[in-house]
mmCIF file of C-alpha atoms in Angstrom:
data_model
loop_
_atom_site.group_PDB
_atom_site.id
_atom_site.type_symbol
_atom_site.label_atom_id
_atom_site.label_comp_id
_atom_site.label_asym_id
_atom_site.label_seq_id
_atom_site.Cartn_x
_atom_site.Cartn_y
_atom_site.Cartn_z
ATOM 1 C CA UNK A 1 -5.617 -6.304 -0.007
ATOM 2 C CA UNK A 2 -2.660 -7.205 -2.182
ATOM 3 C CA UNK A 3 -2.874 -5.511 -5.601
ATOM 4 C CA UNK A 4 -1.760 -8.771 -7.242
ATOM 5 C CA UNK A 5 -4.395 -10.897 -5.488
ATOM 6 C CA UNK A 6 -6.559 -11.227 -8.613
ATOM 7 C CA UNK A 7 -3.550 -12.280 -10.704
ATOM 8 C CA UNK A 8 -2.747 -14.901 -8.081
ATOM 9 C CA UNK A 9 -6.378 -16.098 -7.919
ATOM 10 C CA UNK A 10 -6.545 -16.534 -11.700
ATOM 11 C CA UNK A 11 -3.037 -17.762 -12.556
ATOM 12 C CA UNK A 12 -1.586 -19.038 -9.272
ATOM 13 C CA UNK A 13 2.170 -19.598 -9.432
ATOM 14 C CA UNK A 14 2.190 -18.769 -13.172
ATOM 15 C CA UNK A 15 1.125 -15.152 -12.616
ATOM 16 C CA UNK A 16 4.557 -13.764 -13.543
ATOM 17 C CA UNK A 17 4.720 -15.587 -16.883
ATOM 18 C CA UNK A 18 1.027 -15.534 -17.861
ATOM 19 C CA UNK A 19 0.159 -14.314 -21.347
ATOM 20 C CA UNK A 20 -3.410 -12.993 -21.428
ATOM 21 C CA UNK A 21 -5.837 -10.307 -22.573
ATOM 22 C CA UNK A 22 -8.412 -8.364 -20.602
ATOM 23 C CA UNK A 23 -11.770 -7.225 -21.956
ATOM 24 C CA UNK A 24 -13.492 -4.532 -19.888
ATOM 25 C CA UNK A 25 -17.218 -4.420 -20.575
ATOM 26 C CA UNK A 26 -19.044 -1.408 -19.207
ATOM 27 C CA UNK A 27 -22.656 -0.671 -20.085
ATOM 28 C CA UNK A 28 -22.705 3.005 -19.068
ATOM 29 C CA UNK A 29 -26.398 2.690 -18.235
ATOM 30 C CA UNK A 30 -28.156 2.556 -21.615
ATOM 31 C CA UNK A 31 -29.052 5.808 -23.368
ATOM 32 C CA UNK A 32 -26.667 8.020 -21.362
ATOM 33 C CA UNK A 33 -23.836 5.646 -22.277
ATOM 34 C CA UNK A 34 -24.804 5.707 -25.937
ATOM 35 C CA UNK A 35 -24.906 9.518 -25.894
ATOM 36 C CA UNK A 36 -21.526 9.737 -24.170
ATOM 37 C CA UNK A 37 -19.871 7.243 -26.500
ATOM 38 C CA UNK A 38 -21.570 8.979 -29.472
ATOM 39 C CA UNK A 39 -20.000 12.283 -28.428
ATOM 40 C CA UNK A 40 -16.599 10.627 -28.028
ATOM 41 C CA UNK A 41 -17.056 8.946 -31.431
ATOM 42 C CA UNK A 42 -17.754 12.283 -33.096
ATOM 43 C CA UNK A 43 -14.632 13.804 -31.514
ATOM 44 C CA UNK A 44 -12.268 10.880 -32.126
ATOM 45 C CA UNK A 45 -13.744 8.917 -35.040
ATOM 46 C CA UNK A 46 -14.104 5.724 -32.970
ATOM 47 C CA UNK A 47 -17.003 3.347 -33.554
ATOM 48 C CA UNK A 48 -20.021 4.646 -31.580
ATOM 49 C CA UNK A 49 -21.257 1.265 -30.308
ATOM 50 C CA UNK A 50 -18.552 -1.396 -30.706
ATOM 51 C CA UNK A 51 -16.999 -0.818 -27.279
ATOM 52 C CA UNK A 52 -20.414 -1.028 -25.623
ATOM 53 C CA UNK A 53 -21.458 -4.209 -27.456
ATOM 54 C CA UNK A 54 -18.079 -6.034 -27.327
ATOM 55 C CA UNK A 55 -19.226 -8.541 -29.951
ATOM 56 C CA UNK A 56 -17.097 -11.624 -30.613
ATOM 57 C CA UNK A 57 -16.207 -10.181 -34.035
ATOM 58 C CA UNK A 58 -14.962 -6.946 -32.466
ATOM 59 C CA UNK A 59 -12.849 -8.764 -29.873
ATOM 60 C CA UNK A 60 -11.469 -11.229 -32.466
ATOM 61 C CA UNK A 61 -10.573 -8.368 -34.838
ATOM 62 C CA UNK A 62 -8.277 -7.022 -32.125
ATOM 63 C CA UNK A 63 -6.892 -10.267 -30.682
ATOM 64 C CA UNK A 64 -6.416 -12.426 -33.809
ATOM 65 C CA UNK A 65 -3.733 -10.276 -35.513
ATOM 66 C CA UNK A 66 -1.774 -10.302 -32.251
ATOM 67 C CA UNK A 67 -1.923 -14.104 -31.873
ATOM 68 C CA UNK A 68 -3.871 -13.751 -28.625
ATOM 69 C CA UNK A 69 -6.911 -15.927 -29.413
ATOM 70 C CA UNK A 70 -5.167 -19.018 -28.039
ATOM 71 C CA UNK A 71 -4.394 -17.358 -24.690
ATOM 72 C CA UNK A 72 -6.680 -16.642 -21.726
ATOM 73 C CA UNK A 73 -9.108 -13.749 -22.104
ATOM 74 C CA UNK A 74 -10.157 -12.298 -18.766
ATOM 75 C CA UNK A 75 -13.448 -10.483 -18.565
ATOM 76 C CA UNK A 76 -14.042 -7.613 -16.141
ATOM 77 C CA UNK A 77 -17.464 -6.009 -16.085
ATOM 78 C CA UNK A 78 -20.095 -4.011 -14.220
ATOM 79 C CA UNK A 79 -22.484 -6.993 -14.734
ATOM 80 C CA UNK A 80 -25.206 -4.818 -16.267
ATOM 81 C CA UNK A 81 -25.175 -6.554 -19.663
ATOM 82 C CA UNK A 82 -24.764 -10.296 -19.086
ATOM 83 C CA UNK A 83 -25.571 -10.990 -22.748
ATOM 84 C CA UNK A 84 -22.121 -9.672 -23.712
ATOM 85 C CA UNK A 85 -20.386 -12.352 -21.679
ATOM 86 C CA UNK A 86 -22.877 -14.973 -22.916
ATOM 87 C CA UNK A 87 -22.082 -14.114 -26.579
ATOM 88 C CA UNK A 88 -18.339 -14.299 -25.953
ATOM 89 C CA UNK A 89 -18.680 -17.627 -24.127
ATOM 90 C CA UNK A 90 -20.781 -19.051 -26.991
ATOM 91 C CA UNK A 91 -18.216 -18.092 -29.627
ATOM 92 C CA UNK A 92 -16.177 -21.168 -30.664
ATOM 93 C CA UNK A 93 -12.893 -19.223 -30.890
ATOM 94 C CA UNK A 94 -13.216 -16.956 -27.869
ATOM 95 C CA UNK A 95 -15.427 -18.981 -25.521
ATOM 96 C CA UNK A 96 -12.922 -21.699 -24.563
ATOM 97 C CA UNK A 97 -10.398 -19.061 -23.472
ATOM 98 C CA UNK A 98 -12.692 -16.807 -21.445
ATOM 99 C CA UNK A 99 -11.752 -16.834 -17.783
ATOM 100 C CA UNK A 100 -13.883 -15.207 -15.162
ATOM 101 C CA UNK A 101 -12.419 -13.642 -12.080
ATOM 102 C CA UNK A 102 -13.625 -15.509 -8.992
ATOM 103 C CA UNK A 103 -16.184 -13.269 -7.274
ATOM 104 C CA UNK A 104 -14.426 -13.548 -3.919
ATOM 105 C CA UNK A 105 -11.140 -12.413 -5.506
ATOM 106 C CA UNK A 106 -12.502 -9.516 -7.563
ATOM 107 C CA UNK A 107 -12.028 -5.995 -6.232
ATOM 108 C CA UNK A 108 -11.240 -2.671 -7.887
ATOM 109 C CA UNK A 109 -7.492 -2.606 -7.139
ATOM 110 C CA UNK A 110 -6.976 -6.218 -8.176
ATOM 111 C CA UNK A 111 -9.024 -5.815 -11.356
ATOM 112 C CA UNK A 112 -7.022 -2.709 -12.284
ATOM 113 C CA UNK A 113 -3.721 -4.530 -11.698
ATOM 114 C CA UNK A 114 -4.925 -7.488 -13.780
ATOM 115 C CA UNK A 115 -5.838 -5.170 -16.674
ATOM 116 C CA UNK A 116 -2.723 -2.997 -16.413
ATOM 117 C CA UNK A 117 -0.461 -6.056 -16.548
ATOM 118 C CA UNK A 118 -2.293 -7.727 -19.472
ATOM 119 C CA UNK A 119 -0.584 -8.282 -22.816
ATOM 120 C CA UNK A 120 -3.643 -6.747 -24.532
ATOM 121 C CA UNK A 121 -6.329 -4.516 -23.017
ATOM 122 C CA UNK A 122 -9.678 -3.885 -24.728
ATOM 123 C CA UNK A 123 -11.772 -1.238 -23.024
ATOM 124 C CA UNK A 124 -14.496 1.316 -23.475
ATOM 125 C CA UNK A 125 -13.413 4.887 -24.298
ATOM 126 C CA UNK A 126 -16.406 6.320 -22.402
ATOM 127 C CA UNK A 127 -15.418 4.523 -19.174
ATOM 128 C CA UNK A 128 -13.170 6.364 -16.729
ATOM 129 C CA UNK A 129 -12.125 2.931 -15.386
ATOM 130 C CA UNK A 130 -10.943 1.855 -18.867
ATOM 131 C CA UNK A 131 -9.315 5.243 -19.378
ATOM 132 C CA UNK A 132 -7.373 4.956 -16.123
ATOM 133 C CA UNK A 133 -6.198 1.456 -17.072
ATOM 134 C CA UNK A 134 -5.147 2.549 -20.571
ATOM 135 C CA UNK A 135 -3.270 5.607 -19.254
ATOM 136 C CA UNK A 136 -1.520 3.466 -16.648
ATOM 137 C CA UNK A 137 -0.529 0.962 -19.341
ATOM 138 C CA UNK A 138 0.825 3.695 -21.604
ATOM 139 C CA UNK A 139 2.882 5.149 -18.747
ATOM 140 C CA UNK A 140 4.380 1.675 -18.187
ATOM 141 C CA UNK A 141 5.175 1.208 -21.887
ATOM 142 C CA UNK A 142 2.389 -1.215 -22.865
ATOM 143 C CA UNK A 143 1.353 -0.609 -26.481
ATOM 144 C CA UNK A 144 -1.620 -2.931 -26.966
ATOM 145 C CA UNK A 145 -4.437 -0.725 -25.641
ATOM 146 C CA UNK A 146 -7.690 -0.647 -27.580
ATOM 147 C CA UNK A 147 -10.229 2.029 -26.694
ATOM 148 C CA UNK A 148 -10.665 4.311 -29.685
ATOM 149 C CA UNK A 149 -11.362 1.885 -32.545
ATOM 150 C CA UNK A 150 -12.586 2.984 -35.956
ATOM 151 C CA UNK A 151 -14.789 0.618 -37.883
ATOM 152 C CA UNK A 152 -12.999 -0.959 -40.826
ATOM 153 C CA UNK A 153 -15.285 -1.485 -43.838
ATOM 154 C CA UNK A 154 -13.261 -4.543 -44.842
#
């Protein structure tokens, strides 16, 4: 398959000029995921549950300051927590811009390319998939990678 096939399926001829964000939701299978993210949180200071829950407030706190709430937000997931997508779709600011990858177009290489090429990537620090995407983005010079987020009391 062509690595850009997901970009083409989502954006068509506008794939080279598309401005968009990618949210990678990964459940990490319940308690083991919470333990793993808890360990990472202790070592890095990141929020121990925000990247698992991907609440609208969490996503907006990252995208709003970057002016990305009015652009498409693509959602890649392991489909184990459908309530995350439901909450994002129900949010009046985020919901209208959520775009799902057509099932027939989605595959690992295409999803990775989509995320690597995004203007903003929001992932889970306990996910090796998110980690690979973030490292790839850093090596290509992309700065807007959000994995290790501390909770701001404000």
